[in-house]
Short mmCIF file of C-alpha atoms and ligand atoms in Angstrom, two decimals:
data_model
loop_
_atom_site.label_atom_id
_atom_site.label_comp_id
_atom_site.label_asym_id
_atom_site.label_seq_id
_atom_site.Cartn_x
_atom_site.Cartn_y
_atom_site.Cartn_z
CA MET A 29 8.09 -30.19 -51.57
CA ILE A 30 5.67 -29.18 -54.30
CA ASN A 31 3.11 -31.73 -55.47
CA VAL A 32 2.55 -31.69 -59.23
CA ILE A 33 -1.09 -32.47 -60.03
CA ASN A 34 -2.46 -34.17 -63.14
CA PRO A 35 -5.52 -32.06 -64.10
CA ALA A 36 -7.15 -35.07 -65.76
CA HIS A 37 -7.51 -36.90 -62.43
CA GLY A 38 -6.56 -34.46 -59.69
CA THR A 39 -3.82 -36.93 -58.67
CA VAL A 40 -0.15 -36.30 -57.83
CA VAL A 41 2.21 -37.13 -60.72
CA GLY A 42 5.44 -35.89 -59.21
CA GLN A 43 7.11 -33.92 -56.46
CA VAL A 44 9.78 -31.28 -56.78
CA HIS A 45 11.88 -29.38 -54.29
CA ASN A 46 10.27 -26.08 -53.26
CA ALA A 47 13.14 -23.62 -53.55
CA SER A 48 13.62 -21.30 -50.59
CA VAL A 49 14.61 -17.66 -51.08
CA ALA A 50 18.18 -18.71 -50.15
CA ASP A 51 18.13 -21.39 -52.91
CA CYS A 52 16.97 -18.79 -55.43
CA LEU A 53 19.70 -16.36 -54.40
CA ALA A 54 22.27 -19.17 -54.77
CA ALA A 55 20.97 -19.73 -58.32
CA VAL A 56 21.48 -16.03 -59.11
CA ASP A 57 25.03 -16.27 -57.67
CA ALA A 58 25.73 -19.32 -59.84
CA ALA A 59 24.51 -17.50 -62.96
CA HIS A 60 26.51 -14.41 -61.98
CA GLY A 61 29.66 -16.49 -61.44
CA ALA A 62 29.29 -18.30 -64.77
CA PHE A 63 28.61 -15.15 -66.80
CA PRO A 64 32.20 -13.94 -67.54
CA ALA A 65 33.26 -17.29 -69.02
CA TRP A 66 30.00 -17.88 -70.94
CA ARG A 67 29.96 -14.43 -72.55
CA SER A 68 33.54 -15.08 -73.75
CA THR A 69 32.65 -18.30 -75.59
CA SER A 70 32.48 -17.97 -79.36
CA PRO A 71 29.08 -17.44 -80.97
CA ARG A 72 29.66 -20.65 -82.95
CA GLN A 73 30.29 -22.63 -79.76
CA ARG A 74 27.06 -21.32 -78.20
CA GLY A 75 25.21 -22.00 -81.44
CA GLU A 76 26.42 -25.58 -81.55
CA ILE A 77 25.33 -26.27 -77.98
CA LEU A 78 21.88 -24.95 -78.85
CA ARG A 79 21.80 -27.03 -82.01
CA LYS A 80 22.65 -30.10 -79.94
CA ALA A 81 19.88 -29.20 -77.49
CA PHE A 82 17.45 -29.04 -80.44
CA GLU A 83 18.46 -32.52 -81.55
CA LEU A 84 18.26 -34.01 -78.05
CA MET A 85 14.87 -32.43 -77.51
CA MET A 86 13.50 -33.90 -80.72
CA GLN A 87 14.90 -37.31 -79.76
CA SER A 88 12.91 -37.06 -76.50
CA GLN A 89 9.79 -35.62 -78.16
CA GLU A 90 7.49 -38.45 -77.10
CA ASP A 91 8.71 -38.60 -73.47
CA LEU A 92 8.53 -34.83 -73.11
CA ALA A 93 5.06 -34.75 -74.67
CA ARG A 94 3.78 -37.31 -72.18
CA LEU A 95 5.28 -35.33 -69.32
CA ILE A 96 3.57 -32.14 -70.54
CA THR A 97 0.22 -33.92 -70.86
CA GLN A 98 0.51 -35.33 -67.34
CA GLU A 99 1.29 -32.06 -65.61
CA ASN A 100 -0.60 -29.64 -67.86
CA GLY A 101 -3.55 -31.71 -69.12
CA LYS A 102 -3.35 -30.81 -72.82
CA VAL A 103 -3.96 -33.64 -75.29
CA LEU A 104 -0.95 -35.61 -76.46
CA SER A 105 -1.13 -34.28 -80.04
CA ASP A 106 -0.99 -30.69 -78.69
CA ALA A 107 1.88 -31.69 -76.38
CA ARG A 108 3.85 -33.25 -79.26
CA ALA A 109 3.29 -30.11 -81.32
CA GLU A 110 4.47 -28.01 -78.40
CA VAL A 111 7.71 -29.98 -78.05
CA GLY A 112 8.39 -29.55 -81.79
CA TYR A 113 7.67 -25.81 -81.55
CA ALA A 114 9.78 -25.49 -78.38
CA ALA A 115 12.76 -27.31 -79.90
CA GLU A 116 12.59 -25.01 -82.93
CA PHE A 117 13.54 -22.08 -80.68
CA PHE A 118 16.83 -23.86 -79.91
CA ARG A 119 17.42 -24.46 -83.63
CA TRP A 120 16.43 -20.93 -84.65
CA PHE A 121 18.64 -19.27 -82.02
CA SER A 122 21.52 -21.66 -82.74
CA GLU A 123 21.46 -20.00 -86.17
CA GLU A 124 20.97 -16.47 -84.79
CA ALA A 125 23.92 -16.82 -82.33
CA VAL A 126 26.34 -16.21 -85.22
CA ARG A 127 24.34 -13.20 -86.49
CA ILE A 128 25.02 -10.77 -83.64
CA ASP A 129 25.87 -7.75 -85.72
CA GLY A 130 27.38 -4.31 -85.19
CA ASP A 131 27.78 -1.12 -87.18
CA TYR A 132 30.63 1.05 -88.39
CA ARG A 133 30.03 4.50 -89.86
CA ARG A 134 31.62 7.86 -90.34
CA ALA A 135 29.95 10.57 -88.27
CA PRO A 136 27.79 12.89 -90.40
CA ASN A 137 30.23 15.81 -89.83
CA GLY A 138 33.10 13.65 -91.09
CA ASN A 139 35.26 14.26 -88.01
CA ASN A 140 35.16 10.84 -86.34
CA TRP A 141 33.80 7.31 -86.52
CA LEU A 142 30.81 5.67 -84.90
CA LEU A 143 31.22 2.03 -83.93
CA VAL A 144 28.33 0.06 -82.53
CA MET A 145 28.72 -3.33 -80.86
CA ARG A 146 26.28 -5.63 -79.10
CA GLN A 147 27.05 -7.31 -75.81
CA PRO A 148 25.05 -9.71 -73.61
CA VAL A 149 22.84 -7.84 -71.17
CA GLY A 150 23.87 -10.10 -68.26
CA VAL A 151 22.25 -12.47 -65.78
CA SER A 152 18.67 -13.01 -66.91
CA LEU A 153 15.70 -14.09 -64.83
CA LEU A 154 13.16 -15.95 -66.95
CA ALA A 155 9.68 -16.54 -65.50
CA THR A 156 7.24 -18.69 -67.44
CA PRO A 157 3.56 -19.78 -67.23
CA TRP A 158 1.99 -23.25 -67.06
CA ASN A 159 0.11 -23.19 -70.38
CA PHE A 160 3.16 -23.87 -72.64
CA PRO A 161 5.67 -25.30 -70.15
CA ALA A 162 8.26 -26.19 -72.83
CA ALA A 163 7.89 -23.50 -75.49
CA MET A 164 7.75 -20.50 -73.14
CA ALA A 165 11.02 -21.71 -71.56
CA THR A 166 12.93 -22.36 -74.80
CA ARG A 167 11.66 -19.11 -76.37
CA LYS A 168 13.65 -17.33 -73.63
CA ILE A 169 16.56 -19.71 -72.95
CA GLY A 170 17.43 -19.99 -76.67
CA PRO A 171 18.06 -16.28 -77.32
CA ALA A 172 19.56 -15.67 -73.86
CA LEU A 173 22.22 -18.36 -74.35
CA ALA A 174 22.81 -17.31 -77.98
CA ALA A 175 23.46 -13.75 -76.80
CA GLY A 176 25.94 -14.91 -74.12
CA CYS A 177 23.68 -14.41 -71.08
CA THR A 178 23.42 -16.83 -68.17
CA VAL A 179 19.96 -17.55 -66.78
CA VAL A 180 17.77 -18.50 -63.86
CA LEU A 181 14.55 -20.09 -65.10
CA LYS A 182 11.57 -19.95 -62.75
CA PRO A 183 8.76 -22.02 -64.26
CA ALA A 184 5.18 -22.05 -62.99
CA HIS A 185 4.95 -24.39 -60.00
CA GLU A 186 1.96 -26.14 -61.66
CA THR A 187 4.22 -27.46 -64.48
CA PRO A 188 7.84 -27.68 -63.23
CA LEU A 189 8.65 -31.20 -64.51
CA THR A 190 8.99 -30.09 -68.14
CA ALA A 191 11.27 -27.20 -67.18
CA LEU A 192 13.51 -29.52 -65.16
CA ALA A 193 13.66 -31.97 -68.08
CA ILE A 194 14.71 -29.13 -70.42
CA GLY A 195 17.42 -28.18 -67.91
CA GLU A 196 18.72 -31.79 -68.13
CA ILE A 197 18.71 -31.66 -71.93
CA LEU A 198 20.78 -28.46 -71.87
CA ASN A 199 23.27 -30.13 -69.49
CA LYS A 200 23.60 -33.06 -71.87
CA ALA A 201 24.03 -30.66 -74.79
CA GLY A 202 27.13 -29.24 -73.10
CA VAL A 203 25.94 -26.10 -71.29
CA PRO A 204 28.57 -25.42 -68.59
CA ASP A 205 27.66 -25.41 -64.89
CA GLY A 206 25.96 -22.27 -63.65
CA VAL A 207 24.82 -21.09 -67.10
CA VAL A 208 21.27 -22.45 -66.81
CA ASN A 209 19.69 -22.74 -63.35
CA VAL A 210 16.11 -23.86 -62.71
CA VAL A 211 14.31 -22.99 -59.48
CA VAL A 212 10.71 -23.83 -58.62
CA ALA A 213 9.17 -21.73 -55.86
CA ASP A 214 5.70 -21.67 -54.36
CA PRO A 215 4.70 -18.98 -53.54
CA PRO A 216 6.66 -17.37 -56.38
CA GLY A 217 6.39 -13.70 -55.32
CA PRO A 218 9.01 -13.53 -52.51
CA ALA A 219 11.50 -15.64 -54.51
CA VAL A 220 11.23 -13.55 -57.67
CA GLU A 221 11.36 -10.26 -55.78
CA ALA A 222 14.43 -11.34 -53.79
CA MET A 223 16.22 -12.28 -57.01
CA LEU A 224 15.36 -8.93 -58.63
CA ASP A 225 16.59 -7.15 -55.50
CA THR A 226 20.11 -8.63 -55.65
CA GLY A 227 21.27 -6.05 -58.15
CA LYS A 228 22.92 -8.93 -60.08
CA VAL A 229 19.97 -9.63 -62.35
CA ARG A 230 20.11 -7.32 -65.40
CA LYS A 231 17.23 -8.76 -67.43
CA LEU A 232 13.73 -9.93 -66.54
CA SER A 233 11.92 -11.82 -69.28
CA PHE A 234 8.42 -12.64 -68.10
CA THR A 235 5.51 -14.50 -69.70
CA GLY A 236 2.27 -14.65 -67.78
CA SER A 237 -0.71 -12.61 -66.75
CA THR A 238 -0.93 -8.85 -67.15
CA ARG A 239 -1.59 -8.53 -63.43
CA VAL A 240 1.67 -10.20 -62.39
CA GLY A 241 3.65 -8.62 -65.25
CA SER A 242 2.61 -5.19 -64.11
CA LEU A 243 3.57 -6.00 -60.47
CA LEU A 244 7.00 -7.18 -61.60
CA LEU A 245 7.58 -4.11 -63.77
CA ARG A 246 7.11 -2.03 -60.64
CA HIS A 247 9.52 -4.24 -58.71
CA ALA A 248 12.12 -4.23 -61.49
CA ALA A 249 12.09 -0.43 -61.48
CA LYS A 250 14.16 -0.36 -58.29
CA HIS A 251 17.32 -1.55 -60.06
CA VAL A 252 16.17 -0.33 -63.51
CA ILE A 253 16.19 -3.89 -64.83
CA ASN A 254 15.74 -4.39 -68.58
CA CYS A 255 12.27 -6.01 -68.97
CA SER A 256 10.52 -8.00 -71.68
CA MET A 257 6.86 -8.78 -70.99
CA GLU A 258 4.66 -11.31 -72.83
CA LEU A 259 1.29 -10.88 -71.13
CA GLY A 260 -2.36 -11.73 -71.56
CA GLY A 261 -4.51 -11.50 -74.67
CA ASN A 262 -8.13 -11.00 -75.68
CA ALA A 263 -8.03 -11.78 -79.38
CA PRO A 264 -10.84 -10.74 -81.72
CA LEU A 265 -11.58 -13.13 -84.58
CA ILE A 266 -13.52 -11.48 -87.42
CA VAL A 267 -15.37 -13.47 -90.08
CA PHE A 268 -16.60 -11.40 -93.03
CA ASP A 269 -19.49 -12.39 -95.27
CA ASP A 270 -17.10 -13.12 -98.17
CA ALA A 271 -14.93 -15.50 -96.11
CA ASP A 272 -14.31 -19.04 -97.27
CA LEU A 273 -16.25 -20.69 -94.45
CA ASP A 274 -14.27 -23.93 -94.64
CA VAL A 275 -11.09 -21.95 -94.00
CA ALA A 276 -12.78 -19.80 -91.35
CA ILE A 277 -14.13 -22.79 -89.41
CA GLU A 278 -10.82 -24.61 -89.52
CA GLY A 279 -8.96 -21.44 -88.49
CA THR A 280 -11.43 -20.74 -85.70
CA MET A 281 -11.08 -24.25 -84.29
CA LEU A 282 -7.32 -23.81 -84.22
CA ALA A 283 -7.39 -20.27 -82.85
CA LYS A 284 -9.95 -21.20 -80.20
CA MET A 285 -9.17 -24.78 -79.26
CA ARG A 286 -5.38 -25.19 -79.48
CA ASN A 287 -4.35 -26.14 -75.95
CA GLY A 288 -8.02 -26.45 -74.98
CA GLY A 289 -8.36 -22.66 -75.24
CA ALA A 290 -5.57 -22.03 -72.72
CA ALA A 291 -3.38 -19.93 -75.02
CA CYS A 292 -2.62 -16.23 -74.84
CA THR A 293 -3.34 -16.20 -78.59
CA ALA A 294 -6.75 -17.89 -78.16
CA ALA A 295 -9.62 -16.32 -80.08
CA ASN A 296 -11.67 -14.79 -77.29
CA ARG A 297 -14.26 -12.66 -79.12
CA LEU A 298 -15.71 -14.14 -82.33
CA PHE A 299 -17.29 -11.40 -84.47
CA VAL A 300 -19.24 -12.92 -87.36
CA HIS A 301 -20.99 -10.98 -90.14
CA ASP A 302 -24.76 -11.14 -90.01
CA ARG A 303 -25.03 -12.67 -93.54
CA VAL A 304 -23.00 -15.78 -92.58
CA TYR A 305 -23.71 -15.82 -88.84
CA GLY A 306 -26.34 -18.61 -88.89
CA GLU A 307 -24.31 -20.99 -91.05
CA PHE A 308 -21.08 -20.26 -89.18
CA ALA A 309 -22.70 -20.80 -85.76
CA GLU A 310 -24.24 -24.08 -86.89
CA ARG A 311 -21.02 -25.43 -88.40
CA LEU A 312 -18.90 -24.36 -85.42
CA THR A 313 -21.39 -25.94 -83.02
CA GLN A 314 -21.23 -29.21 -84.97
CA LYS A 315 -17.42 -29.23 -84.85
CA MET A 316 -17.23 -28.35 -81.17
CA ALA A 317 -19.84 -30.97 -80.29
CA THR A 318 -17.68 -33.72 -81.84
CA LEU A 319 -14.74 -32.96 -79.51
CA ARG A 320 -14.17 -35.49 -76.78
CA LEU A 321 -13.20 -34.21 -73.34
CA GLY A 322 -10.98 -36.45 -71.23
CA ASP A 323 -7.50 -37.50 -70.20
CA GLY A 324 -5.02 -36.12 -72.75
CA LEU A 325 -3.06 -39.39 -72.70
CA ASP A 326 -6.08 -41.31 -74.05
CA PRO A 327 -5.78 -41.36 -77.88
CA SER A 328 -9.53 -40.81 -78.30
CA THR A 329 -9.44 -37.54 -76.32
CA THR A 330 -9.45 -34.37 -78.41
CA VAL A 331 -9.68 -31.79 -75.64
CA GLY A 332 -8.05 -31.95 -72.22
CA PRO A 333 -9.14 -30.42 -68.90
CA VAL A 334 -8.28 -26.87 -67.80
CA VAL A 335 -5.36 -26.63 -65.42
CA SER A 336 -7.05 -26.41 -62.02
CA LEU A 337 -10.32 -26.57 -60.12
CA ALA A 338 -10.22 -22.80 -59.68
CA GLN A 339 -9.88 -22.29 -63.44
CA GLN A 340 -12.72 -24.76 -64.10
CA GLN A 341 -14.99 -22.79 -61.77
CA ARG A 342 -13.91 -19.48 -63.32
CA VAL A 343 -14.87 -20.70 -66.82
CA ALA A 344 -18.20 -22.03 -65.50
CA ASN A 345 -18.94 -18.64 -63.89
CA LEU A 346 -18.13 -16.78 -67.12
CA VAL A 347 -20.64 -18.94 -69.01
CA THR A 348 -23.34 -18.53 -66.34
CA THR A 349 -22.94 -14.76 -66.43
CA ALA A 350 -22.98 -14.70 -70.27
CA LYS A 351 -26.30 -16.62 -70.18
CA SER A 352 -27.76 -14.12 -67.76
CA GLU A 353 -26.70 -11.36 -70.18
CA GLY A 354 -28.60 -12.94 -73.10
CA ALA A 355 -26.28 -15.59 -74.60
CA ASN A 356 -27.60 -18.98 -75.76
CA VAL A 357 -25.63 -22.20 -75.28
CA THR A 358 -25.65 -24.29 -78.49
CA CYS A 359 -23.28 -26.94 -77.16
CA GLY A 360 -21.43 -27.69 -73.93
CA GLY A 361 -21.97 -25.27 -71.07
CA THR A 362 -21.19 -27.73 -68.27
CA VAL A 363 -18.23 -29.00 -66.27
CA ALA A 364 -16.97 -32.57 -66.86
CA ASP A 365 -18.99 -35.23 -65.05
CA ASP A 366 -15.89 -36.83 -63.49
CA ALA A 367 -13.13 -35.87 -61.06
CA SER A 368 -11.13 -34.00 -63.72
CA PHE A 369 -10.90 -30.21 -64.11
CA GLY A 370 -12.57 -30.51 -67.51
CA TYR A 371 -15.06 -28.10 -69.06
CA GLN A 372 -17.13 -29.16 -72.06
CA PRO A 373 -16.31 -27.42 -75.38
CA THR A 374 -18.93 -24.68 -75.53
CA VAL A 375 -20.43 -22.37 -78.14
CA LEU A 376 -22.35 -19.27 -77.04
CA THR A 377 -24.49 -17.50 -79.64
CA ASP A 378 -26.27 -14.12 -79.59
CA VAL A 379 -23.66 -12.77 -77.22
CA PRO A 380 -24.26 -9.00 -76.89
CA PHE A 381 -21.35 -6.60 -77.48
CA THR A 382 -21.68 -5.58 -73.84
CA ALA A 383 -21.32 -9.11 -72.37
CA SER A 384 -18.73 -9.33 -69.61
CA ILE A 385 -17.13 -12.49 -71.06
CA LEU A 386 -15.82 -10.32 -73.92
CA ASN A 387 -13.71 -8.32 -71.49
CA GLU A 388 -12.07 -11.34 -69.85
CA GLU A 389 -9.39 -13.72 -71.07
CA VAL A 390 -11.49 -16.95 -70.94
CA PHE A 391 -8.51 -19.34 -71.11
CA GLY A 392 -10.84 -22.29 -71.67
CA PRO A 393 -12.88 -24.04 -74.41
CA VAL A 394 -15.66 -21.44 -74.76
CA ALA A 395 -16.41 -19.65 -78.06
CA PRO A 396 -18.63 -16.55 -77.69
CA LEU A 397 -20.18 -15.52 -81.05
CA VAL A 398 -21.20 -11.92 -81.63
CA ARG A 399 -23.16 -10.79 -84.71
CA PHE A 400 -22.01 -7.69 -86.62
CA THR A 401 -23.02 -5.77 -89.75
CA ASP A 402 -20.66 -2.79 -90.02
CA ALA A 403 -16.94 -3.31 -90.80
CA ASP A 404 -15.88 0.07 -89.32
CA ASP A 405 -17.71 -0.67 -86.11
CA ILE A 406 -15.96 -3.98 -85.77
CA VAL A 407 -12.50 -2.37 -85.84
CA ALA A 408 -13.58 -0.05 -83.02
CA HIS A 409 -15.01 -2.99 -81.03
CA SER A 410 -11.89 -5.07 -81.62
CA ASN A 411 -9.64 -2.26 -80.39
CA SER A 412 -11.82 -1.35 -77.41
CA VAL A 413 -10.14 -3.69 -74.89
CA ASP A 414 -6.94 -3.23 -72.85
CA HIS A 415 -5.13 -6.11 -74.54
CA GLY A 416 -3.52 -6.13 -77.98
CA LEU A 417 -1.75 -9.43 -78.57
CA VAL A 418 -3.25 -10.88 -81.74
CA SER A 419 -6.29 -10.64 -83.99
CA TYR A 420 -7.65 -12.93 -86.71
CA ILE A 421 -9.40 -11.92 -89.93
CA PHE A 422 -11.20 -14.18 -92.39
CA THR A 423 -12.06 -12.67 -95.79
CA ARG A 424 -11.43 -13.43 -99.46
CA ASP A 425 -10.78 -9.72 -100.10
CA ILE A 426 -7.07 -9.46 -99.30
CA GLY A 427 -7.13 -5.65 -99.76
CA ARG A 428 -9.74 -5.39 -97.01
CA GLY A 429 -7.79 -7.88 -94.92
CA MET A 430 -4.60 -5.82 -95.16
CA ARG A 431 -6.39 -2.53 -94.41
CA LEU A 432 -7.85 -4.16 -91.33
CA ALA A 433 -4.51 -5.68 -90.35
CA GLU A 434 -3.11 -2.12 -90.29
CA ALA A 435 -6.06 -0.77 -88.30
CA LEU A 436 -6.19 -3.44 -85.60
CA ASP A 437 -4.19 -2.50 -82.51
CA THR A 438 -2.49 -5.84 -81.91
CA GLY A 439 1.12 -6.97 -82.23
CA MET A 440 0.18 -9.86 -84.53
CA VAL A 441 -2.55 -10.60 -87.08
CA GLY A 442 -3.65 -13.92 -88.56
CA LEU A 443 -5.08 -13.32 -92.06
CA ASN A 444 -7.11 -16.37 -93.11
CA ARG A 445 -5.03 -18.31 -90.57
CA GLY A 446 -5.77 -19.45 -87.03
CA LEU A 447 -2.14 -19.92 -85.98
CA VAL A 448 0.49 -17.18 -85.91
CA SER A 449 3.25 -18.65 -83.70
CA ASP A 450 6.54 -19.25 -85.51
CA PRO A 451 10.07 -19.11 -84.02
CA ALA A 452 11.17 -17.07 -87.05
CA ALA A 453 8.47 -14.40 -86.49
CA PRO A 454 8.39 -11.59 -83.90
CA PHE A 455 5.85 -12.64 -81.26
CA GLY A 456 4.39 -10.05 -78.89
CA GLY A 457 1.66 -7.56 -78.19
CA THR A 458 0.69 -3.94 -77.81
CA LYS A 459 -0.96 -2.18 -74.84
CA ALA A 460 -1.53 -4.44 -71.79
CA SER A 461 -0.31 -7.48 -73.77
CA GLY A 462 3.29 -6.60 -73.18
CA LEU A 463 6.61 -5.02 -74.05
CA GLY A 464 9.08 -6.32 -76.63
CA ARG A 465 9.10 -9.31 -78.97
CA GLU A 466 10.28 -12.91 -78.74
CA GLY A 467 11.41 -15.08 -81.62
CA ALA A 468 12.86 -13.79 -84.90
CA HIS A 469 16.00 -11.59 -84.67
CA ASP A 470 14.13 -9.31 -82.23
CA GLY A 471 14.19 -12.11 -79.65
CA LEU A 472 17.99 -12.09 -79.70
CA LEU A 473 18.20 -8.30 -79.47
CA ALA A 474 16.14 -8.48 -76.26
CA PHE A 475 19.17 -10.10 -74.55
CA LEU A 476 21.77 -7.72 -76.02
CA GLU A 477 22.90 -4.32 -74.88
CA THR A 478 24.01 -1.80 -77.52
CA LYS A 479 27.39 -0.13 -76.94
CA TYR A 480 28.62 2.76 -79.04
CA VAL A 481 32.25 3.80 -79.33
CA ALA A 482 33.08 7.25 -80.69
CA GLY A 483 36.42 6.78 -82.46
CA ASN A 484 39.07 9.11 -83.81
CA TRP A 485 42.19 7.87 -85.58
P1 NAD B 27 0.76 -15.98 -63.95
O1 NAD B 27 0.99 -14.54 -64.21
O2 NAD B 27 -0.08 -16.35 -62.79
O3 NAD B 27 2.14 -16.73 -63.75
C1 NAD B 27 3.22 -16.58 -64.66
C2 NAD B 27 4.54 -16.76 -63.91
O4 NAD B 27 4.65 -15.78 -62.88
C3 NAD B 27 4.65 -18.10 -63.20
O5 NAD B 27 6.00 -18.50 -63.25
C4 NAD B 27 4.24 -17.78 -61.77
O6 NAD B 27 4.79 -18.66 -60.82
C5 NAD B 27 4.83 -16.39 -61.61
N1 NAD B 27 4.14 -15.56 -60.61
C6 NAD B 27 2.84 -15.61 -60.24
N2 NAD B 27 2.61 -14.67 -59.29
C7 NAD B 27 3.77 -14.03 -59.08
C8 NAD B 27 4.17 -12.96 -58.24
N3 NAD B 27 3.32 -12.35 -57.41
N4 NAD B 27 5.44 -12.54 -58.29
C9 NAD B 27 6.32 -13.12 -59.11
N5 NAD B 27 6.02 -14.14 -59.95
C10 NAD B 27 4.75 -14.58 -59.92
O7 NAD B 27 0.20 -16.57 -65.31
P2 NAD B 27 -0.28 -18.06 -65.60
O8 NAD B 27 -1.62 -18.23 -65.00
O9 NAD B 27 0.79 -19.05 -65.27
O10 NAD B 27 -0.38 -18.04 -67.20
C11 NAD B 27 -1.49 -17.57 -67.87
C12 NAD B 27 -1.26 -16.17 -68.39
O11 NAD B 27 -0.07 -16.13 -69.19
C13 NAD B 27 -2.38 -15.74 -69.30
O12 NAD B 27 -2.75 -14.42 -69.01
C14 NAD B 27 -1.75 -15.83 -70.70
O13 NAD B 27 -2.33 -14.99 -71.65
C15 NAD B 27 -0.34 -15.45 -70.41
N6 NAD B 27 0.54 -15.92 -71.48
C16 NAD B 27 1.06 -15.00 -72.34
C17 NAD B 27 1.87 -15.42 -73.39
C18 NAD B 27 2.47 -14.43 -74.35
O14 NAD B 27 3.39 -14.80 -75.04
N7 NAD B 27 1.97 -13.20 -74.42
C19 NAD B 27 2.14 -16.78 -73.54
C20 NAD B 27 1.59 -17.69 -72.65
C21 NAD B 27 0.78 -17.25 -71.62
#
């Protein structure tokens, strides 16, 4: 069995079956067996099941939110928002299911016809992280089912309860047996590798760390499995001297503190122009200092703990090293004074461009502020890391904002906005942040194979 731990107390909130390799292979067999019938269902039928799943999920929003808070630690308001966001992927892809298109053209030489059709790629293995246990699952299950694929979902073993609850919702919505299978395995490596080795899995859609994504790409190469990778981030957030500071502070709080900083899209490097640096640092410190760390289920809590003791210690070490490299702590800078895995919301000022914290995905409530003067320099600094998921720009000069949006090497840009996620938008990164996009129409295409027929009649 796997014990599920509540990060707010370090106590066990549930137990789930630890799937053996044989269990995981049986799940792949079930998905493989169910694939011919599921791919033959009409797009409308698949769309309506997804629509039903959206409705059922929204009806259970409060229960699901509480479950997420208990196993993940995020505050209840963040958990409710996650359930709403997660359910939207079912609604969006219920609408996309009927928009699987094709193409029909005459060949340029006029001698024959070119027909293009799209078909489901096949059995899909979906592996998801603990930080958004609902949304990362529905962002994959929604398009996979819409496309006609059957799936095995392998959630993070830290947060399996939400994934199992979503599996139940899909059952109630009318998904036939074998179409959606959920397996929880600890350790995950042997289980995932065995499933990829069957030769029956044709798609791997992975969200998680760059380290594991890169390992799995190597493993998937053996059977040349179609891969989508949503990996880590190291987002720059740039505040220019002409920015509306009210908007910039609000956007920074969202970009930094959503999910207690445990988001791949979290602002990780805050570059602030010298002329507004002092005021920005003071106002951000004030805001961060008002946050209340605690159990996410308590209505007065505004920031939850990080997911584990190891992660708490990692964040603490990053702050200690930043201090030794010249950073000042203007608020926070300590672990919670109770048994939780909490870390106090922290602002670091005077962080040098060379500080090691700027090269790491913090994944916690720490905002490192770097002072800059030259706009060209800041593009080079922003692009100097391996990751390229998202960047944020705050300026009143929209021309400058758009020029920068083009120059920044990230898959997404927030312009005067601290939140980019939207089921209708293509989510994904460049460089070590991944391959492919989720959401939008692109998310559906990721589960479709293109077939071309050369015709003559
Ligand atoms: P992780 O890579 O440790 O785990 C992700 C998934 O992979 C989990 O299901 C885990 O059980 C599994 N896994 C772990 N080791 C494995 C192995 N050796 N073989 C096969 N599977 C293995 O990541 P995490 O700590 O759960 O999540 C945090 C990371 O996820 C961060 O880097 C974050 O940026 C990233 N993330 C990215 C996005 C995105 O959309 N780009 C979204 C959310 C999180």
